[in-house]
One Martini backbone bead per residue (centre of mass of N, CA, C, O) as a GRO file, in nm:
protein
  296
    1MET     BB    1   0.701  -0.629  -2.781
    2LYS     BB    2   0.928  -0.707  -2.582
    3THR     BB    3   0.941  -0.950  -2.352
    4PRO     BB    4   0.989  -0.917  -2.039
    5LYS     BB    5   1.166  -1.110  -1.835
    6ARG     BB    6   0.970  -1.136  -1.587
    7ILE     BB    7   0.734  -1.252  -1.821
    8GLU     BB    8   0.835  -1.529  -1.966
    9PRO     BB    9   0.690  -1.733  -1.747
   10LEU     BB   10   0.398  -1.661  -1.824
   11VAL     BB   11   0.416  -1.751  -2.115
   12GLU     BB   12   0.514  -2.042  -2.070
   13ASP     BB   13   0.268  -2.089  -1.883
   14GLY     BB   14   0.011  -1.951  -2.048
   15LEU     BB   15  -0.105  -1.666  -1.926
   16VAL     BB   16   0.075  -1.487  -2.161
   17ASP     BB   17   0.057  -1.423  -2.499
   18GLU     BB   18   0.100  -1.070  -2.476
   19VAL     BB   19   0.300  -0.785  -2.500
   20LEU     BB   20   0.219  -0.456  -2.571
   21ARG     BB   21   0.251  -0.244  -2.302
   22PRO     BB   22   0.322   0.004  -2.132
   23LEU     BB   23   0.165   0.191  -1.858
   24MET     BB   24   0.363   0.206  -1.608
   25SER     BB   25   0.584   0.367  -1.361
   26GLY     BB   26   0.708   0.320  -1.033
   27LYS     BB   27   0.831   0.282  -0.724
   28GLU     BB   28   0.755  -0.044  -0.714
   29ALA     BB   29   0.650  -0.071  -1.031
   30ALA     BB   30   0.561  -0.214  -1.359
   31VAL     BB   31   0.324  -0.167  -1.603
   32TYR     BB   32   0.150  -0.413  -1.831
   33VAL     BB   33  -0.011  -0.474  -2.145
   34VAL     BB   34  -0.206  -0.769  -2.168
   35ARG     BB   35  -0.260  -1.101  -2.366
   36CYS     BB   36  -0.550  -1.320  -2.281
   37GLY     BB   37  -0.633  -1.415  -2.537
   38ASP     BB   38  -0.915  -1.192  -2.552
   39LYS     BB   39  -0.787  -1.059  -2.331
   40LEU     BB   40  -0.713  -0.767  -2.099
   41ARG     BB   41  -0.439  -0.703  -1.905
   42CYS     BB   42  -0.232  -0.681  -1.621
   43ALA     BB   43   0.136  -0.645  -1.542
   44LYS     BB   44   0.292  -0.666  -1.216
   45VAL     BB   45   0.625  -0.545  -1.171
   46TYR     BB   46   0.855  -0.593  -0.956
   47LYS     BB   47   1.088  -0.434  -0.790
   48GLU     BB   48   1.349  -0.434  -0.655
   49ALA     BB   49   1.470  -0.320  -0.335
   50ASN     BB   50   1.721  -0.145  -0.472
   51LYS     BB   51   1.500  -0.008  -0.707
   52ARG     BB   52   1.323   0.146  -0.493
   53GLY     BB   53   1.144   0.406  -0.341
   54PHE     BB   54   0.999   0.218  -0.152
   55ARG     BB   55   1.011   0.154   0.190
   56GLN     BB   56   0.991  -0.107   0.411
   57ALA     BB   57   0.849  -0.032   0.673
   58ALA     BB   58   0.767  -0.138   0.974
   59GLU     BB   59   0.478  -0.007   1.018
   60TYR     BB   60   0.365  -0.219   0.794
   61GLN     BB   61   0.454  -0.516   0.899
   62GLU     BB   62   0.299  -0.492   1.147
   63GLY     BB   63   0.112  -0.802   1.209
   64ARG     BB   64   0.243  -0.986   1.019
   65LYS     BB   65   0.274  -1.289   0.891
   66VAL     BB   66   0.473  -1.575   0.941
   67ARG     BB   67   0.558  -1.891   0.872
   68ASN     BB   68   0.819  -1.890   1.066
   69SER     BB   69   1.074  -1.881   1.276
   70ARG     BB   70   1.307  -1.890   1.052
   71ASP     BB   71   1.198  -1.643   0.910
   72ALA     BB   72   1.201  -1.431   1.130
   73ARG     BB   73   1.505  -1.447   1.213
   74ALA     BB   74   1.584  -1.374   0.929
   75MET     BB   75   1.475  -1.109   0.891
   76ALA     BB   76   1.595  -0.971   1.160
   77LYS     BB   77   1.902  -1.014   1.045
   78GLY     BB   78   1.933  -0.957   0.757
   79SER     BB   79   1.953  -1.193   0.560
   80LYS     BB   80   1.944  -1.293   0.261
   81TYR     BB   81   1.694  -1.490   0.330
   82GLY     BB   82   1.543  -1.269   0.491
   83ARG     BB   83   1.512  -1.053   0.241
   84LYS     BB   84   1.363  -1.251   0.050
   85GLU     BB   85   1.114  -1.305   0.239
   86GLN     BB   86   1.049  -0.994   0.264
   87GLU     BB   87   0.978  -0.959  -0.028
   88ASP     BB   88   0.766  -1.180  -0.060
   89ALA     BB   89   0.588  -1.059   0.176
   90TRP     BB   90   0.525  -0.783   0.032
   91GLN     BB   91   0.403  -0.904  -0.251
   92ASN     BB   92   0.177  -1.103  -0.118
   93ALA     BB   93   0.021  -0.877   0.026
   94GLU     BB   94  -0.143  -0.788  -0.208
   95VAL     BB   95  -0.264  -1.025  -0.315
   96ALA     BB   96  -0.423  -1.093  -0.041
   97ALA     BB   97  -0.577  -0.819  -0.050
   98LEU     BB   98  -0.725  -0.818  -0.297
   99PHE     BB   99  -0.894  -1.100  -0.240
  100ARG     BB  100  -1.008  -0.985   0.017
  101LEU     BB  101  -1.152  -0.743  -0.092
  102ALA     BB  102  -1.315  -0.866  -0.324
  103ASN     BB  103  -1.497  -1.035  -0.150
  104ALA     BB  104  -1.598  -0.768   0.026
  105GLY     BB  105  -1.673  -0.566  -0.228
  106VAL     BB  106  -1.412  -0.417  -0.321
  107ARG     BB  107  -1.293  -0.174  -0.559
  108VAL     BB  108  -1.091  -0.353  -0.714
  109PRO     BB  109  -0.876  -0.541  -0.890
  110LYS     BB  110  -0.858  -0.826  -1.018
  111PRO     BB  111  -0.742  -1.125  -0.958
  112TYR     BB  112  -0.533  -1.413  -1.105
  113ASP     BB  113  -0.203  -1.400  -1.067
  114PHE     BB  114   0.115  -1.543  -0.929
  115LEU     BB  115   0.462  -1.505  -1.062
  116ASP     BB  116   0.773  -1.416  -0.989
  117GLY     BB  117   0.677  -1.096  -0.923
  118VAL     BB  118   0.402  -1.124  -1.108
  119LEU     BB  119   0.103  -0.964  -1.153
  120LEU     BB  120  -0.223  -1.068  -1.249
  121MET     BB  121  -0.482  -0.852  -1.380
  122GLU     BB  122  -0.690  -0.634  -1.401
  123LEU     BB  123  -0.821  -0.404  -1.646
  124VAL     BB  124  -0.884  -0.054  -1.607
  125THR     BB  125  -1.122   0.121  -1.774
  126ASP     BB  126  -1.276   0.299  -1.992
  127GLY     BB  127  -1.522   0.401  -2.212
  128ALA     BB  128  -1.298   0.322  -2.469
  129GLY     BB  129  -1.073   0.087  -2.343
  130ASP     BB  130  -0.893   0.247  -2.189
  131ALA     BB  131  -0.702   0.339  -1.958
  132ALA     BB  132  -0.767   0.449  -1.660
  133PRO     BB  133  -0.778   0.719  -1.479
  134ARG     BB  134  -0.647   0.914  -1.242
  135LEU     BB  135  -0.793   1.113  -1.022
  136ASN     BB  136  -0.562   1.346  -1.057
  137ASP     BB  137  -0.670   1.359  -1.392
  138VAL     BB  138  -0.931   1.513  -1.280
  139ASP     BB  139  -1.214   1.688  -1.309
  140LEU     BB  140  -1.440   1.839  -1.082
  141LEU     BB  141  -1.757   1.851  -0.976
  142PRO     BB  142  -1.915   1.899  -0.681
  143GLU     BB  143  -2.090   1.676  -0.680
  144ASP     BB  144  -1.878   1.446  -0.765
  145ALA     BB  145  -1.712   1.488  -0.522
  146ARG     BB  146  -1.947   1.403  -0.316
  147GLU     BB  147  -1.962   1.146  -0.410
  148PHE     BB  148  -1.698   1.002  -0.433
  149HIS     BB  149  -1.634   1.052  -0.120
  150ALA     BB  150  -1.861   0.873  -0.025
  151PHE     BB  151  -1.750   0.611  -0.154
  152MET     BB  152  -1.480   0.607  -0.035
  153ILE     BB  153  -1.584   0.568   0.258
  154GLY     BB  154  -1.731   0.301   0.196
  155GLU     BB  155  -1.466   0.138   0.130
  156ILE     BB  156  -1.304   0.196   0.372
  157VAL     BB  157  -1.493   0.067   0.554
  158LYS     BB  158  -1.497  -0.226   0.414
  159MET     BB  159  -1.191  -0.269   0.467
  160LEU     BB  160  -1.212  -0.243   0.785
  161CYS     BB  161  -1.425  -0.491   0.791
  162ALA     BB  162  -1.163  -0.682   0.652
  163GLY     BB  163  -0.908  -0.592   0.823
  164LEU     BB  164  -0.796  -0.333   0.673
  165VAL     BB  165  -0.563  -0.062   0.582
  166HIS     BB  166  -0.401   0.084   0.314
  167GLY     BB  167  -0.174   0.339   0.387
  168ASP     BB  168  -0.150   0.493   0.067
  169LEU     BB  169  -0.397   0.675   0.029
  170SER     BB  170  -0.499   0.827  -0.291
  171GLU     BB  171  -0.518   1.014  -0.592
  172PHE     BB  172  -0.300   0.818  -0.740
  173ASN     BB  173  -0.458   0.516  -0.634
  174VAL     BB  174  -0.722   0.605  -0.815
  175LEU     BB  175  -0.953   0.487  -1.020
  176LEU     BB  176  -1.152   0.594  -1.313
  177ASP     BB  177  -1.456   0.441  -1.402
  178PRO     BB  178  -1.763   0.460  -1.503
  179SER     BB  179  -1.860   0.345  -1.185
  180GLY     BB  180  -1.600   0.444  -1.058
  181PRO     BB  181  -1.401   0.395  -0.808
  182VAL     BB  182  -1.042   0.256  -0.803
  183ILE     BB  183  -0.843   0.060  -0.620
  184ILE     BB  184  -0.467   0.069  -0.557
  185ASP     BB  185  -0.212  -0.024  -0.431
  186LEU     BB  186  -0.157  -0.283  -0.171
  187PRO     BB  187   0.149  -0.380  -0.019
  188GLN     BB  188   0.080  -0.174   0.258
  189ALA     BB  189  -0.105  -0.316   0.387
  190VAL     BB  190  -0.281  -0.321   0.728
  191ASP     BB  191  -0.350  -0.451   1.010
  192ALA     BB  192  -0.606  -0.343   1.217
  193ALA     BB  193  -0.542  -0.526   1.485
  194GLY     BB  194  -0.209  -0.563   1.444
  195ASN     BB  195  -0.165  -0.247   1.425
  196ASN     BB  196  -0.066   0.052   1.568
  197HIS     BB  197  -0.058   0.199   1.292
  198ALA     BB  198  -0.391   0.221   1.194
  199LEU     BB  199  -0.510   0.484   1.274
  200ARG     BB  200  -0.330   0.684   1.137
  201MET     BB  201  -0.349   0.566   0.835
  202LEU     BB  202  -0.672   0.615   0.838
  203GLU     BB  203  -0.636   0.930   0.883
  204ARG     BB  204  -0.478   0.975   0.621
  205ASP     BB  205  -0.668   0.854   0.415
  206VAL     BB  206  -0.906   1.023   0.470
  207GLY     BB  207  -0.748   1.285   0.438
  208ASN     BB  208  -0.668   1.276   0.152
  209MET     BB  209  -0.965   1.239   0.035
  210THR     BB  210  -1.080   1.503   0.147
  211ALA     BB  211  -0.851   1.706   0.024
  212TYR     BB  212  -0.920   1.659  -0.265
  213PHE     BB  213  -1.230   1.692  -0.274
  214GLY     BB  214  -1.246   1.979  -0.112
  215GLN     BB  215  -1.155   2.154  -0.360
  216PHE     BB  216  -1.464   2.116  -0.465
  217ALA     BB  217  -1.596   2.070  -0.185
  218PRO     BB  218  -1.521   2.245   0.108
  219GLU     BB  219  -1.731   2.103   0.324
  220LEU     BB  220  -1.560   1.829   0.353
  221LEU     BB  221  -1.315   1.946   0.547
  222GLY     BB  222  -1.499   1.910   0.838
  223THR     BB  223  -1.461   1.620   0.849
  224ARG     BB  224  -1.488   1.307   1.066
  225TYR     BB  225  -1.438   0.949   0.987
  226ALA     BB  226  -1.187   0.805   1.104
  227ARG     BB  227  -1.309   0.815   1.391
  228GLU     BB  228  -1.585   0.707   1.378
  229MET     BB  229  -1.506   0.423   1.239
  230TRP     BB  230  -1.310   0.345   1.487
  231ALA     BB  231  -1.507   0.343   1.718
  232LEU     BB  232  -1.693   0.128   1.594
  233TYR     BB  233  -1.480  -0.096   1.527
  234GLU     BB  234  -1.389  -0.136   1.841
  235ALA     BB  235  -1.697  -0.196   1.926
  236GLY     BB  236  -1.816  -0.405   1.677
  237LEU     BB  237  -2.023  -0.184   1.516
  238LEU     BB  238  -1.905  -0.218   1.220
  239THR     BB  239  -2.032  -0.185   0.870
  240PRO     BB  240  -2.090  -0.152   0.580
  241ASP     BB  241  -2.387  -0.009   0.648
  242SER     BB  242  -2.291   0.206   0.784
  243VAL     BB  243  -2.400   0.527   0.935
  244LEU     BB  244  -2.254   0.831   0.866
  245THR     BB  245  -2.159   1.182   0.945
  246GLY     BB  246  -1.855   1.303   1.018
  247GLU     BB  247  -1.866   1.307   1.317
  248TYR     BB  248  -1.648   1.396   1.607
  249ASP     BB  249  -1.586   1.324   1.949
  250GLU     BB  250  -1.408   1.347   2.221
  251PRO     BB  251  -1.347   1.173   2.484
  252GLU     BB  252  -1.393   1.247   2.840
  253GLU     BB  253  -1.064   1.150   2.870
  254SER     BB  254  -0.796   1.065   2.914
  255ALA     BB  255  -0.517   0.998   2.803
  256ASP     BB  256  -0.303   0.767   2.630
  257VAL     BB  257  -0.002   0.761   2.723
  258GLU     BB  258   0.126   0.472   2.611
  259ALA     BB  259   0.033   0.516   2.323
  260VAL     BB  260   0.214   0.796   2.278
  261MET     BB  261   0.474   0.652   2.362
  262ARG     BB  262   0.488   0.443   2.148
  263GLU     BB  263   0.484   0.619   1.898
  264ILE     BB  264   0.749   0.766   1.955
  265LYS     BB  265   0.931   0.516   1.970
  266ASP     BB  266   0.871   0.436   1.682
  267ALA     BB  267   0.973   0.696   1.553
  268LEU     BB  268   1.269   0.678   1.678
  269ALA     BB  269   1.337   0.406   1.558
  270GLU     BB  270   1.277   0.461   1.257
  271GLN     BB  271   1.478   0.691   1.237
  272ALA     BB  272   1.730   0.544   1.314
  273ARG     BB  273   1.734   0.360   1.093
  274ARG     BB  274   1.765   0.554   0.857
  275GLU     BB  275   2.015   0.655   0.949
  276ALA     BB  276   2.185   0.395   0.969
  277ALA     BB  277   2.153   0.355   0.661
  278ARG     BB  278   2.252   0.595   0.556
  279ALA     BB  279   2.539   0.597   0.665
  280GLU     BB  280   2.624   0.314   0.514
  281GLU     BB  281   2.601   0.425   0.251
  282ASP     BB  282   2.803   0.671   0.287
  283ALA     BB  283   3.034   0.516   0.393
  284PRO     BB  284   3.342   0.444   0.370
  285ALA     BB  285   3.564   0.247   0.308
  286GLU     BB  286   3.712   0.032   0.508
  287ARG     BB  287   3.995   0.083   0.724
  288GLU     BB  288   4.293   0.009   0.900
  289PRO     BB  289   4.373   0.122   1.171
  290PRO     BB  290   4.603   0.272   1.345
  291PRO     BB  291   4.835   0.255   1.553
  292PRO     BB  292   4.939   0.311   1.819
  293PRO     BB  293   5.185   0.498   1.927
  294TRP     BB  294   5.352   0.253   2.086
  295GLN     BB  295   5.368   0.103   1.790
  296GLN     BB  296   5.521   0.320   1.584
   0.00000   0.00000   0.00000
């Protein structure tokens, strides 16, 4: 097939020899199967911000490091330079997360290179050498569901031990190869220690996995792994080998009112931001206001 324009720099640099076929196109990127020497890999081409369905919500970016104060000010102002820096940071986040998690032993596609908004990484395949299916495309027996659920809980623990929460984990971004689940799509991964929304996102990730596997093994629906692993994480006791029970009793102490108010404030601020952006998009072109009556 014809080489997409965004992949041309990788061909020119000798990183890719040939683009074979499109693999998928999602809300944030298009993925192609490419040949690199005698190896098949995939190239993830990030879509431009104005062409993506997924918006870079402030809650995902909280706690991420910015190179310098100039960049931070530009991002806050929303200038052209700031938007470009924010876009670069969004894409770089997945690359950094993949390297970090691969080094921590989490089952993610192995990253190879990143150039001009294109991430070159391992192609996850099935037993026949074709692209591995997503978890949501597979029917499971109850025993398989229990096995894969336990495995995914273990992977989420490893991620948390590495200081990250996926933030958008579901059956749609987990592939299934002959050795088991592989976690993909990580540009929205958040810093567990530096993001006030990390626990809520962790609960959502775990909840999505439990709800999916619970369709095939209903007994999983009563488990509470997120709170259990978070309590161990906060106490500095969580390790990749921690044995979890899936049970958690809320501590008998007063609620953290300040934390609740923070969550409400953040949610209201994000809602206001979305409404303002929507109003700006829908607003007609500005016209000069008519003069006051006494000047007419």
